[in-house]
Amino acid sequence: TATLSRFLLFPALLLPGVPATAQQPAPAEQPAPPPAQEPDSGGRRHIKGYFGWQTDGATDFVLGAEFVWRQGGRFGLSGFTEAIFADDFRLAIGATAQLHLRNRLYFEAGPGFAFDGGSDFFWRVGAGYELSLGLTITPKLHLDFIDGETILGYGIAIGRRW
């Protein structure tokens, strides 16, 4: 019996050092992580400076500015103004509604007015793709429908969200 006691005592001394995983309580459930956001999600307001060109038979240089206010994740409203350096200097102002897809690509459409001694109503349809590198860099393309004529505009907008 002494040999049997020593034989049983030896494993009993070793067992307390072995973790008993079957006897540990189950870990508390962790709350679900928040949904991942696109790296560009940024603020709701966005201001951009724009430079580009318009082509309607001749190619004219354009400088402009745009203010965008995002409503939720997919919809935005923007106001813009542009100075078109053509043979006859023109100024354009307008507003567009924007639909943002995947938080970078967006489509926009809205009305505007062009002033060059008189005023002309136009309708703008366009798209852009926002790249965020501290500042946002947005290649843009749009079509302006004015007095039965279609004007192609393209350029780069550089801006900041807040």
Coordinates of C-alpha atoms in Angstrom, one line a residue:
T1 CA 0.0 0.0 0.0
A2 CA 2.9 2.4 0.6
T3 CA 4.1 1.9 -2.9
L4 CA 0.6 2.5 -4.2
S5 CA 0.3 5.7 -2.2
R6 CA 3.6 7.0 -3.5
F7 CA 2.5 6.1 -7.1
L8 CA -0.8 8.0 -6.7
L9 CA 0.8 10.9 -4.8
F10 CA 3.3 11.7 -7.6
P11 CA 0.6 12.4 -10.4
A12 CA -1.5 14.3 -7.8
L13 CA 1.4 16.7 -7.2
L14 CA 1.9 17.2 -11.0
L15 CA -1.8 17.8 -11.9
P16 CA -2.3 21.2 -10.1
G17 CA 0.4 22.7 -12.4
V18 CA -1.4 21.5 -15.5
P19 CA -4.1 23.9 -16.7
A20 CA -7.6 22.4 -16.5
T21 CA -9.2 23.8 -19.6
A22 CA -12.4 21.9 -19.3
Q23 CA -13.0 23.5 -15.9
Q24 CA -12.4 27.1 -16.9
P25 CA -15.4 29.3 -17.4
A26 CA -16.3 30.2 -21.0
P27 CA -14.9 33.7 -22.0
A28 CA -17.5 36.5 -22.0
E29 CA -18.9 37.3 -25.4
Q30 CA -17.1 40.2 -27.0
P31 CA -19.3 43.0 -28.5
A32 CA -19.3 43.0 -32.3
P33 CA -16.7 45.4 -33.8
P34 CA -18.2 48.6 -35.4
P35 CA -18.8 48.3 -39.1
A36 CA -15.7 49.1 -41.2
Q37 CA -15.7 52.5 -42.8
E38 CA -14.0 53.5 -46.0
P39 CA -10.8 55.4 -45.5
D40 CA -12.4 58.4 -47.1
S41 CA -15.4 58.6 -45.0
G42 CA -14.2 61.9 -43.5
G43 CA -16.4 64.8 -42.6
R44 CA -19.8 65.9 -44.0
R45 CA -18.5 69.1 -45.5
H46 CA -15.9 69.4 -48.3
I47 CA -14.4 72.4 -50.1
K48 CA -12.5 72.1 -53.4
G49 CA -10.6 74.2 -55.8
Y50 CA -10.9 73.2 -59.4
F51 CA -8.9 73.6 -62.6
G52 CA -9.6 72.1 -65.9
W53 CA -10.8 72.7 -69.4
Q54 CA -14.0 72.9 -71.4
T55 CA -14.3 71.8 -75.0
D56 CA -17.0 73.0 -77.4
G57 CA -15.0 73.2 -80.6
A58 CA -12.4 75.3 -78.8
T59 CA -10.7 74.3 -75.6
D60 CA -10.9 76.9 -72.8
F61 CA -9.2 77.0 -69.4
V62 CA -11.4 76.9 -66.3
L63 CA -10.8 77.8 -62.6
G64 CA -13.5 77.1 -60.1
A65 CA -14.5 76.3 -56.5
E66 CA -17.0 73.8 -55.1
F67 CA -18.6 73.3 -51.7
V68 CA -20.1 69.9 -50.9
W69 CA -22.3 68.9 -48.0
R70 CA -22.9 65.1 -47.6
Q71 CA -26.2 63.9 -46.2
G72 CA -25.6 60.5 -44.7
G73 CA -23.2 58.2 -46.6
R74 CA -24.6 58.3 -50.2
F75 CA -26.2 61.6 -50.9
G76 CA -24.7 65.1 -51.2
L77 CA -25.5 68.6 -52.4
S78 CA -22.9 70.9 -54.0
G79 CA -22.7 74.5 -55.1
F80 CA -20.1 75.5 -57.6
T81 CA -18.7 78.6 -59.4
E82 CA -16.4 78.6 -62.4
A83 CA -14.5 81.2 -64.4
I84 CA -14.1 80.2 -68.0
F85 CA -11.3 81.9 -69.8
A86 CA -12.6 81.8 -73.4
D87 CA -12.6 84.5 -76.2
D88 CA -15.5 85.9 -74.3
F89 CA -15.0 85.5 -70.5
R90 CA -17.8 83.6 -68.8
L91 CA -18.8 83.0 -65.2
A92 CA -20.9 79.9 -64.3
I93 CA -22.7 79.1 -61.0
G94 CA -24.8 76.2 -60.2
A95 CA -25.9 73.4 -57.8
T96 CA -25.9 69.7 -58.1
A97 CA -27.2 66.7 -56.3
Q98 CA -24.6 63.9 -55.8
L99 CA -24.9 60.2 -55.5
H100 CA -21.8 58.6 -53.9
L101 CA -21.1 55.0 -54.6
R102 CA -18.6 53.1 -52.5
N103 CA -17.7 56.5 -50.9
R104 CA -15.3 57.5 -53.7
L105 CA -17.0 57.3 -57.1
Y106 CA -19.9 59.8 -57.4
F107 CA -22.4 61.0 -60.0
E108 CA -23.9 64.4 -60.0
A109 CA -26.6 66.4 -61.9
G110 CA -28.1 69.8 -61.5
P111 CA -28.9 73.2 -62.9
G112 CA -26.7 76.3 -63.4
F113 CA -26.4 79.7 -65.0
A114 CA -23.6 81.0 -67.3
F115 CA -23.0 84.7 -67.6
D116 CA -21.2 86.3 -70.5
G117 CA -23.0 89.6 -70.9
G118 CA -26.3 87.8 -70.8
S119 CA -27.3 84.7 -68.9
D120 CA -27.9 81.2 -70.1
F121 CA -29.5 78.3 -68.2
F122 CA -27.7 75.0 -68.4
W123 CA -28.0 71.5 -67.0
R124 CA -24.9 69.7 -65.8
V125 CA -24.4 65.9 -65.6
G126 CA -21.0 64.6 -64.3
A127 CA -18.9 62.2 -62.3
G128 CA -15.8 62.2 -60.2
Y129 CA -13.6 59.8 -58.3
E130 CA -12.2 61.1 -54.9
L131 CA -8.7 60.0 -53.9
S132 CA -7.8 60.8 -50.3
L133 CA -4.1 61.5 -49.6
G134 CA -4.6 63.9 -46.7
L135 CA -6.2 66.3 -49.1
T136 CA -8.7 64.9 -51.6
I137 CA -7.7 64.8 -55.3
T138 CA -10.7 64.3 -57.6
P139 CA -10.5 63.8 -61.3
K140 CA -13.8 65.1 -62.7
L141 CA -15.7 64.9 -66.0
H142 CA -19.0 66.7 -66.8
L143 CA -21.3 67.6 -69.7
D144 CA -23.1 70.9 -69.7
F145 CA -26.2 71.1 -71.9
I146 CA -26.7 74.8 -72.8
D147 CA -28.7 76.4 -75.7
G148 CA -28.9 73.1 -77.6
E149 CA -25.1 72.7 -77.3
T150 CA -23.2 70.1 -75.3
I151 CA -20.0 71.2 -73.7
L152 CA -17.5 68.7 -72.3
G153 CA -15.6 69.7 -69.1
Y154 CA -12.8 67.8 -67.4
G155 CA -10.2 68.6 -64.8
I156 CA -8.9 68.0 -61.3
A157 CA -10.4 69.2 -58.0
I158 CA -8.2 69.4 -54.9
G159 CA -10.0 69.8 -51.6
R160 CA -10.3 69.2 -47.9
R161 CA -13.0 67.6 -45.7
W162 CA -14.0 68.7 -42.3

